[in-house]
Structures are given as C-alpha cells and as structure tokens.
CSV table of C-alpha atoms in Angstrom, one decimal:
chain,number,residue,atom,x,y,z
A,276,MET,CA,50.7,126.3,82.7
A,277,LEU,CA,53.8,127.9,84.4
A,278,ALA,CA,54.0,124.9,86.8
A,279,ARG,CA,53.9,122.5,83.8
A,280,ALA,CA,56.6,124.4,82.0
A,281,ALA,CA,58.8,124.4,85.0
A,282,LEU,CA,58.2,120.7,85.5
A,283,LEU,CA,59.1,120.0,81.9
A,284,ALA,CA,62.2,122.2,82.1
A,285,ALA,CA,63.4,120.2,85.2
A,286,ALA,CA,62.7,116.9,83.6
A,287,VAL,CA,64.6,117.9,80.4
A,288,LEU,CA,67.5,119.1,82.6
A,289,LEU,CA,67.6,115.9,84.5
A,290,ALA,CA,67.3,113.8,81.3
A,291,GLY,CA,70.0,115.9,79.6
A,292,CYS,CA,72.5,115.5,82.4
A,293,ALA,CA,71.8,111.7,82.5
A,294,ASP,CA,72.2,111.5,78.7
A,295,LEU,CA,75.7,112.8,78.8
A,296,GLU,CA,76.7,109.9,81.1
A,297,GLN,CA,74.9,107.1,79.4
A,298,PRO,CA,77.7,106.3,76.7
A,299,VAL,CA,80.3,106.2,79.5
A,300,VAL,CA,78.4,103.8,81.8
A,301,GLU,CA,77.4,101.6,78.8
A,302,GLN,CA,81.1,101.4,77.8
A,303,VAL,CA,82.2,100.4,81.3
A,304,ALA,CA,79.4,97.8,81.7
A,305,SER,CA,80.0,96.2,78.3
A,306,THR,CA,83.8,96.1,78.9
A,307,PHE,CA,83.5,94.6,82.3
A,308,ALA,CA,82.1,91.2,81.4
A,309,ALA,CA,84.8,90.7,78.7
A,310,ALA,CA,87.7,92.0,80.7
A,311,ASP,CA,90.4,89.8,82.3
A,312,PRO,CA,90.3,89.3,86.1
A,313,SER,CA,92.8,92.0,86.9
A,314,THR,CA,91.0,94.6,84.8
A,315,ARG,CA,87.7,93.6,86.3
A,316,CYS,CA,89.0,94.3,89.8
A,317,ALA,CA,90.2,97.7,88.7
A,318,MET,CA,86.7,98.4,87.4
A,319,LEU,CA,85.0,97.5,90.6
A,320,ALA,CA,84.0,100.0,93.3
A,321,PRO,CA,86.3,99.7,96.3
A,322,ALA,CA,83.4,98.6,98.6
A,323,THR,CA,82.5,95.9,96.1
A,324,VAL,CA,86.1,94.6,96.1
A,325,ALA,CA,86.1,94.6,99.9
A,326,VAL,CA,82.9,92.5,100.0
A,327,VAL,CA,84.1,90.1,97.4
A,328,GLU,CA,87.5,89.5,99.1
A,329,ALA,CA,85.8,89.1,102.5
A,330,ALA,CA,83.1,86.8,101.3
A,331,ARG,CA,85.4,84.4,99.4
A,332,SER,CA,88.5,84.7,101.6
A,333,GLU,CA,90.6,85.1,98.4
A,334,SER,CA,92.0,88.0,96.4
A,335,CYS,CA,89.7,89.9,94.0
A,336,VAL,CA,91.7,88.7,91.0
A,337,GLN,CA,91.2,85.1,92.1
A,338,ALA,CA,87.5,85.6,92.7
A,339,MET,CA,87.1,87.3,89.3
A,340,ALA,CA,88.9,84.5,87.5
A,341,GLN,CA,86.1,82.1,88.7
A,342,LEU,CA,83.2,84.4,87.8
A,343,SER,CA,81.9,84.0,84.3
A,344,LEU,CA,79.5,86.7,83.1
A,345,PRO,CA,77.4,86.8,79.9
A,346,GLU,CA,79.1,89.2,77.3
A,347,GLY,CA,75.8,90.6,75.9
A,348,ALA,CA,75.2,93.8,73.9
A,349,VAL,CA,73.8,96.9,75.7
A,350,VAL,CA,70.0,96.9,75.6
A,351,SER,CA,69.4,100.1,77.7
A,352,SER,CA,70.9,102.2,80.4
A,353,THR,CA,69.7,104.7,82.9
A,354,VAL,CA,71.6,107.2,85.0
A,355,TRP,CA,70.2,108.8,88.2
A,356,GLY,CA,72.6,111.0,90.3
A,357,ASP,CA,75.7,109.1,91.0
A,358,ASN,CA,74.1,105.6,90.3
A,359,ALA,CA,73.5,103.9,87.0
A,360,GLN,CA,72.0,100.6,85.7
A,361,VAL,CA,72.9,99.1,82.4
A,362,GLN,CA,70.8,96.3,80.9
A,363,LEU,CA,72.8,93.9,78.7
A,364,VAL,CA,71.6,90.9,76.8
A,365,GLY,CA,71.5,88.2,79.6
A,366,ASP,CA,72.8,90.6,82.4
A,367,THR,CA,72.2,93.7,84.4
A,368,VAL,CA,75.1,95.7,85.7
A,369,PHE,CA,75.0,98.5,88.4
A,370,LEU,CA,77.5,101.2,88.7
A,371,THR,CA,78.4,104.2,90.9
A,372,ARG,CA,80.3,107.3,90.2
A,373,THR,CA,83.6,107.7,92.1
A,374,SER,CA,86.4,110.2,92.1
A,375,THR,CA,88.1,108.0,89.5
A,376,GLY,CA,85.1,107.5,87.2
A,377,TRP,CA,82.3,105.0,87.0
A,378,LYS,CA,82.8,101.8,88.8
A,379,VAL,CA,80.8,98.5,88.9
A,380,THR,CA,79.0,97.8,92.1
A,381,ALA,CA,77.1,94.7,91.0
A,382,ALA,CA,77.0,92.4,88.0
A,383,GLY,CA,75.4,89.1,87.0
A,384,CYS,CA,72.2,90.4,88.3
A,385,ARG,CA,68.7,89.0,87.8
A,386,SER,CA,65.4,90.9,88.3
A,387,ARG,CA,63.1,89.9,91.1
A,388,GLY,CA,60.3,92.4,90.3
A,389,ASP,CA,60.0,95.0,93.0
A,390,ALA,CA,62.6,93.3,95.2
A,391,PRO,CA,66.3,94.1,94.8
A,392,TYR,CA,68.1,92.1,92.0
A,393,VAL,CA,69.9,88.9,92.9
A,394,CYS,CA,73.5,89.4,91.8
A,395,ARG,CA,76.4,86.9,91.5
A,396,LEU,CA,78.8,89.8,92.2
A,397,GLU,CA,77.8,92.7,94.5
A,398,GLY,CA,79.0,95.1,97.1
A,399,PRO,CA,77.4,96.2,100.3
B,370,MET,CA,76.7,169.9,101.9
B,371,ASN,CA,79.9,168.8,103.6
B,372,ARG,CA,81.1,165.2,103.7
B,373,ALA,CA,80.0,164.7,107.4
B,374,ALA,CA,76.5,165.9,106.7
B,375,SER,CA,76.2,163.8,103.6
B,376,ALA,CA,77.3,160.6,105.5
B,377,SER,CA,74.8,161.4,108.3
B,378,SER,CA,72.0,161.8,105.8
B,379,MET,CA,72.9,158.5,104.1
B,380,TRP,CA,73.0,156.7,107.5
B,381,ASP,CA,69.6,158.2,108.4
B,382,ARG,CA,68.2,157.0,105.0
B,383,LEU,CA,69.6,153.5,105.7
B,384,ARG,CA,68.2,153.4,109.2
B,385,ARG,CA,64.8,154.4,107.8
B,386,VAL,CA,64.9,151.7,105.1
B,387,LEU,CA,65.9,149.1,107.8
B,388,ARG,CA,63.2,150.1,110.2
B,389,ASP,CA,60.5,150.3,107.5
B,390,ASN,CA,61.3,146.9,106.2
B,391,GLY,CA,62.3,145.2,109.4
B,392,LEU,CA,60.0,142.1,109.0
B,393,GLY,CA,61.0,141.4,105.4
B,394,ILE,CA,64.7,142.0,106.0
B,395,VAL,CA,65.0,140.0,109.2
B,396,PHE,CA,63.1,137.1,107.9
B,397,GLY,CA,64.9,137.2,104.6
B,398,ALA,CA,68.2,137.1,106.4
B,399,LEU,CA,67.0,134.3,108.7
B,400,PHE,CA,65.9,132.3,105.6
B,401,LEU,CA,69.3,132.6,104.1
B,402,LEU,CA,71.0,131.7,107.3
B,403,THR,CA,68.9,128.7,107.9
B,404,LEU,CA,69.2,127.6,104.3
B,405,VAL,CA,73.0,127.6,104.7
B,406,GLY,CA,72.6,125.6,108.0
B,407,GLN,CA,70.5,123.1,106.1
B,408,ALA,CA,73.1,122.9,103.3
B,409,ILE,CA,75.9,122.2,105.9
B,410,SER,CA,74.1,119.8,108.0
B,411,GLY,CA,72.5,118.1,104.9
B,412,HIS,CA,75.9,117.7,103.3
B,413,ALA,CA,77.3,116.1,106.5
B,414,TYR,CA,74.3,113.7,106.8
B,415,PHE,CA,74.5,112.8,103.1
B,416,ASN,CA,78.1,111.9,103.4
B,417,ASP,CA,77.4,109.8,106.5
B,418,GLN,CA,74.9,107.8,104.4
B,419,GLN,CA,77.4,107.5,101.5
B,420,ILE,CA,80.0,106.0,103.8
B,421,SER,CA,77.5,103.7,105.4
B,422,VAL,CA,76.8,102.1,102.0
B,423,GLY,CA,80.4,102.0,100.9
B,424,GLY,CA,80.2,105.1,98.7
B,425,GLU,CA,82.6,108.1,98.6
B,426,PRO,CA,81.9,111.4,100.4
B,427,VAL,CA,80.9,114.2,98.0
B,428,SER,CA,81.9,117.8,97.9
B,429,LEU,CA,79.5,120.5,99.1
B,430,ALA,CA,79.1,121.9,95.6
B,431,HIS,CA,78.2,118.4,94.4
B,432,TYR,CA,75.7,118.0,97.2
B,433,LEU,CA,74.1,121.5,96.6
B,434,THR,CA,73.4,120.4,92.9
B,435,SER,CA,72.0,117.0,93.9
B,436,SER,CA,68.3,116.0,93.8
B,437,SER,CA,68.7,115.0,97.4
B,438,PHE,CA,69.3,118.6,98.5
B,439,GLY,CA,66.7,119.9,96.1
B,440,VAL,CA,63.9,117.7,97.4
B,441,ASP,CA,64.7,118.5,101.0
B,442,VAL,CA,64.4,122.2,100.3
B,443,VAL,CA,61.4,122.4,98.1
B,444,GLU,CA,59.3,119.9,100.1
B,445,ASN,CA,59.2,122.4,102.9
B,446,TRP,CA,58.6,125.3,100.6
B,447,GLN,CA,55.5,123.7,99.1
B,448,SER,CA,53.9,123.0,102.4
B,449,GLU,CA,54.5,126.6,103.7
B,450,TYR,CA,53.0,128.1,100.6
B,451,LEU,CA,50.0,125.7,100.7
B,452,GLN,CA,49.5,126.7,104.3
B,453,PHE,CA,49.3,130.4,103.5
B,454,PHE,CA,47.3,129.8,100.3
B,455,LEU,CA,44.7,127.8,102.2
B,456,TYR,CA,44.7,130.3,105.1
B,457,ILE,CA,44.2,133.3,102.8
B,458,PHE,CA,41.3,131.7,101.0
B,459,GLY,CA,39.9,129.9,104.1
B,460,THR,CA,39.7,133.1,106.1
B,461,VAL,CA,37.5,134.6,103.5
B,462,TRP,CA,34.7,132.2,104.4
B,463,LEU,CA,35.6,130.6,107.7
B,464,VAL,CA,35.5,132.4,111.0
B,465,GLN,CA,36.7,131.6,114.5
B,466,ARG,CA,34.8,133.4,117.3
B,467,GLY,CA,37.2,135.4,119.5
B,468,SER,CA,40.3,134.9,117.2
B,469,PRO,CA,42.4,137.8,116.1
B,470,GLU,CA,43.0,135.7,112.9
B,471,SER,CA,39.3,135.8,112.1
B,472,LYS,CA,36.9,138.4,110.7
B,473,ASP,CA,33.7,139.2,112.7
B,474,MET,CA,31.1,136.5,112.5
B,475,ASP,CA,28.8,138.5,110.1
B,476,GLU,CA,31.6,139.3,107.7
B,477,ALA,CA,32.2,135.9,106.2
B,478,GLY,CA,32.5,136.0,102.4
B,479,PRO,CA,34.2,138.3,99.9
B,480,GLU,CA,32.4,141.5,101.4
B,481,SER,CA,31.0,144.4,99.5
B,482,ASP,CA,32.7,146.6,97.0
B,483,ALA,CA,32.4,149.5,99.4
B,484,ASP,CA,34.1,147.5,102.2
B,485,GLN,CA,36.9,146.4,99.8
B,486,ARG,CA,37.3,149.9,98.3
B,487,ILE,CA,37.1,148.7,94.7
B,488,GLY,CA,35.4,150.0,91.5
B,489,ARG,CA,33.7,153.3,92.2
B,490,HIS,CA,34.5,153.0,95.9
B,491,ALA,CA,38.2,153.1,95.2
B,492,ARG,CA,40.1,156.0,96.8
B,493,ALA,CA,42.8,158.3,95.6
B,494,ASP,CA,45.5,156.2,97.1
B,495,SER,CA,44.0,152.8,96.0
B,496,PRO,CA,46.1,150.6,93.8
B,497,ARG,CA,45.5,151.1,90.1
B,498,TRP,CA,43.8,147.7,89.4
B,499,ALA,CA,41.3,148.2,92.3
B,500,ARG,CA,39.6,151.0,90.2
B,501,PRO,CA,38.5,149.7,86.8
B,502,GLY,CA,36.0,147.0,88.2
B,503,ASP,CA,36.7,144.7,85.2
B,504,TRP,CA,38.9,141.5,85.0
B,505,ARG,CA,41.9,143.4,86.4
B,506,THR,CA,40.0,144.2,89.6
B,507,VAL,CA,38.9,140.5,89.8
B,508,VAL,CA,42.5,139.3,89.4
B,509,PHE,CA,43.9,141.9,91.8
B,510,SER,CA,41.2,141.1,94.3
B,511,ARG,CA,42.6,137.6,94.6
B,512,SER,CA,46.3,138.2,93.7
B,513,LEU,CA,47.7,137.4,97.1
B,514,GLY,CA,46.0,133.9,97.2
B,515,LEU,CA,46.7,133.2,93.5
B,516,VAL,CA,50.4,133.9,93.9
B,517,MET,CA,50.7,131.9,97.0
B,518,GLY,CA,48.8,129.1,95.4
B,519,GLY,CA,51.0,129.4,92.2
B,520,ILE,CA,54.2,129.2,94.2
B,521,PHE,CA,52.8,126.2,96.1
B,522,LEU,CA,52.1,124.3,92.8
B,523,LEU,CA,55.5,125.2,91.4
B,524,SER,CA,57.2,124.1,94.6
B,525,TRP,CA,55.2,120.8,94.8
B,526,GLY,CA,55.9,120.2,91.1
B,527,ALA,CA,59.7,120.8,91.8
B,528,GLN,CA,59.4,118.4,94.8
B,529,SER,CA,57.9,115.7,92.6
B,530,VAL,CA,60.8,116.0,90.0
B,531,ALA,CA,63.6,116.4,92.5
B,532,GLY,CA,62.1,113.6,94.7
B,533,TRP,CA,61.7,111.4,91.6
B,534,ALA,CA,65.5,111.8,90.8
B,535,ALA,CA,66.5,111.2,94.4
B,536,TYR,CA,64.2,108.2,94.7
B,537,ASN,CA,65.6,106.6,91.5
B,538,ALA,CA,69.2,107.2,92.6
B,539,GLU,CA,68.4,105.3,95.8
B,540,GLN,CA,66.6,102.6,93.9
B,541,ILE,CA,69.5,101.9,91.7
B,542,GLY,CA,71.9,102.2,94.6
B,543,SER,CA,70.0,99.4,96.3
B,544,ARG,CA,69.8,97.4,93.0
B,545,GLN,CA,66.2,98.0,92.2
B,546,ASP,CA,64.6,99.3,89.0
B,547,PRO,CA,63.9,103.1,88.7
B,548,VAL,CA,60.4,104.3,88.2
B,549,THR,CA,58.7,106.8,85.9
B,550,TRP,CA,57.6,110.2,87.1
B,551,LEU,CA,53.9,109.1,87.2
B,552,GLY,CA,55.1,105.9,89.0
B,553,TYR,CA,56.9,108.0,91.6
B,554,LEU,CA,53.7,110.0,92.2
B,555,GLY,CA,52.1,106.8,93.3
B,556,GLN,CA,54.9,105.8,95.6
B,557,PRO,CA,54.4,106.0,99.4
B,558,GLU,CA,57.7,107.9,99.6
B,559,PHE,CA,56.3,110.9,97.7
B,560,TRP,CA,53.1,111.0,99.7
B,561,ASN,CA,55.0,110.5,103.0
B,562,ARG,CA,57.2,113.5,102.2
B,563,THR,CA,54.2,115.5,101.3
B,564,THR,CA,51.8,114.7,104.1
B,565,GLN,CA,54.3,114.9,106.9
B,566,ASN,CA,54.9,118.5,105.9
B,567,TRP,CA,51.1,119.2,105.4
B,568,GLN,CA,50.0,117.9,108.7
B,569,SER,CA,52.4,120.1,110.6
B,570,GLU,CA,51.4,123.2,108.7
B,571,MET,CA,47.7,122.5,109.3
B,572,LEU,CA,48.3,122.0,113.1
B,573,ALA,CA,50.3,125.2,113.3
B,574,VAL,CA,47.5,127.2,111.5
B,575,GLY,CA,44.7,125.7,113.4
B,576,SER,CA,46.4,126.2,116.8
B,577,MET,CA,47.3,129.8,115.9
B,578,ALA,CA,43.6,130.5,115.2
B,579,VAL,CA,42.3,128.9,118.4
B,580,LEU,CA,45.1,129.9,120.8
B,581,GLY,CA,44.7,133.5,119.8
B,582,VAL,CA,41.3,133.5,121.4
B,583,TYR,CA,42.6,132.9,124.9
B,584,LEU,CA,46.3,133.9,124.8
B,585,ARG,CA,47.9,137.3,124.1
B,586,GLN,CA,51.2,138.7,122.9
B,587,ARG,CA,51.6,142.3,123.9
B,588,GLY,CA,52.3,144.5,120.9
B,589,SER,CA,51.9,141.9,118.3
B,590,PRO,CA,49.4,142.4,115.4
B,591,GLU,CA,48.9,138.6,115.4
B,592,SER,CA,47.4,138.9,118.9
B,593,LYS,CA,44.4,140.8,120.3
B,594,PRO,CA,45.2,143.7,122.7
B,595,VAL,CA,46.1,142.1,126.1
B,596,GLY,CA,42.9,143.5,127.7
B,597,ALA,CA,40.6,142.5,124.9
B,598,ALA,CA,37.7,140.1,125.8
B,599,HIS,CA,38.1,136.5,124.8
B,600,ALA,CA,34.9,136.7,122.8
B,601,GLY,CA,36.1,139.8,120.8
B,602,THR,CA,36.8,138.6,117.2
B,603,GLY,CA,39.1,140.3,114.6
B,604,GLU,CA,40.8,142.8,116.9
B,605,THR,CA,44.5,143.0,116.6
B,606,GLY,CA,46.9,144.8,119.0
C-alpha cells in the first residue's frame, strides 16, 4: 500500500514537472516550421547547427532556406528530463533544454516503429 | 560543578555515545561520504555523456535532481534491502552446517515461544509487544524482515519510476518514442539494472555463509572463534 502510494506520488511529481514545460516546447515546435531561415537557425540546438553546416557545406541559414517543413497543429507533446518530443500534424519535432531555453534537435521526422525516427533535419 | 568538570563530563558522555553506537555511526558516515562520492563522479560522467552527444553540461544541483542520479542510487538500495530481507527470512528455515551465519541443524524454523521469549515466556526486560501473544507479537516477531522487505519494495518501486524517467529521456534524446511505466517494466534495461544488482548480492550472501565455515576473523561476531571446529554451527566470536 505504502509502496503504491510512493510510486503514485513519484509519478505525479514527474508528470507535474513535465506538464509545466509542455506549453513551452509546443510553442517552440509549432513556431519552428513557420519561421524564416534565420529564426530557425536561432531555434536550433548548437550541435544540430554544426551537423547541418558540416553535412551540407553551407551556412545554416542557406540550409534552412531549402528545407520545407509541414506547418501542422500540435497533436501531443511529452517532456522527459531535458528532452522533449512534439507531435504535429504531419511532423514530429525533437527538442532539448539548453541554458538559453528549449532548442530543436530534429525536425521533419517520421516514425520507424521501435527504431529511431528518420529526420530531414537532425543533430548528432 | 565548575566549568572544567562540566566539560569533562560532557566529553565522557560523548565518548560513551560514540563507543556504544560505533557501528551505526561509522557506517552512517561512510554511507554519506560514498553518496557524495557517487554524486561527484556521477555528475562528471553524466556531463561527459552530455558532451559526447552534443548537449550542454549541467550543474551539480541539476544532476542531483535528475532521474539519472535517482535511478543509480535506488537501484543499489533495493538490492541491498532485498539481500537482507531474504537472508533474515531464509535463515529462519535454511541452515548451513559449520557456518556462524546459521542456526544449529535442529533449530530450523520459527522456534518455540520459550526459545523466543514471547507471550508468557517474556521477561521483565522483553520489548512490550513480545508479551501480549496477540497480533502485536505476531507482527513484532517478524518486524525486522517486514521492514527490510518494505524498504526493498519502496526502493524497487522508486527505481522503476526513476529508471522509467531516465529511460524515456534517453529514448527521446536518441529520437525514439517514450514508453509507458508498464512498458518500461518489460524493457531489458529495467531487468538488466535489477538483476545485475541482485546477482552480486546473492553471491556475497552465499559466499559469506559458506566461507565462514572454514575461515575466521578474530574478534568479529560474523565469524566463529578462531579455534572453533569447522563443523561447529552457529557459534560467533
């Protein structure tokens, strides 16, 4: 009984902390697809910017200008520790918490079941 | 009483408390020291991993409130309490000839009320709940094992929740879907964390019971007296 109560309390605490962050990550994810290339680059995690620039041998802004992403509404979101996943209509966006707020680590992602998502834009 | 005599009396009292509670105090202090060690080394390791996946290092306070630190702590707690819970209940019925950890061969089982000094066999200095012979005596008679078992279940439950949170953070970090708590209980990661701790505890307990038959530690109540026969069971020195 005591164990079940403690388990419930811990789950509520975890869910509560995640709930506070959900509106923030949803806002970042839904803004990202509609943003201009320069704003998108500012919303990316530094490691993702580095991968994009290295992979395409062009600046982040140039790479973002060529990347079109569906601008769907938020379907659901989940936050675990410093990582978050936002499901949009037609897209899945992954985010990480940094010292300057939530940043996008991957977007344009498609599920492959238990395997990692395939993403058109992703970091390391 | 002058100030010097009062200080001396306080010092004597402190020394007595320290001596009377040496085991508890020393192991309590060692626990805190090693927990600090785990926090510091775990923080450094966590930040190494963060950097290797392109993330940012986190502060010590952030790490100490993370599910990653939580699961690493409680996964060891649960196995230690499981070990003692099983040992406490197991040694009621199981014996090991020649071991200081075992009762005599013919004493297996819960033993008589007279042997256990309960009910009408309780003595003047027996604990209060040893005397009535009703549910209180039944509970008190198993209180050590019940508390150890209870702490084990709480720690294991905490491991499952903290491990679930840490697992889902890693899942999303590697662009995979998170799982439900029940889903996590079916993951190899949960059982790998659990059984790798359990196996080491069972090995330690089993070897303690058997090695104590042939080996001695002079002055330790965990050992037989140095000169005791290998076949002598249940003696402690």
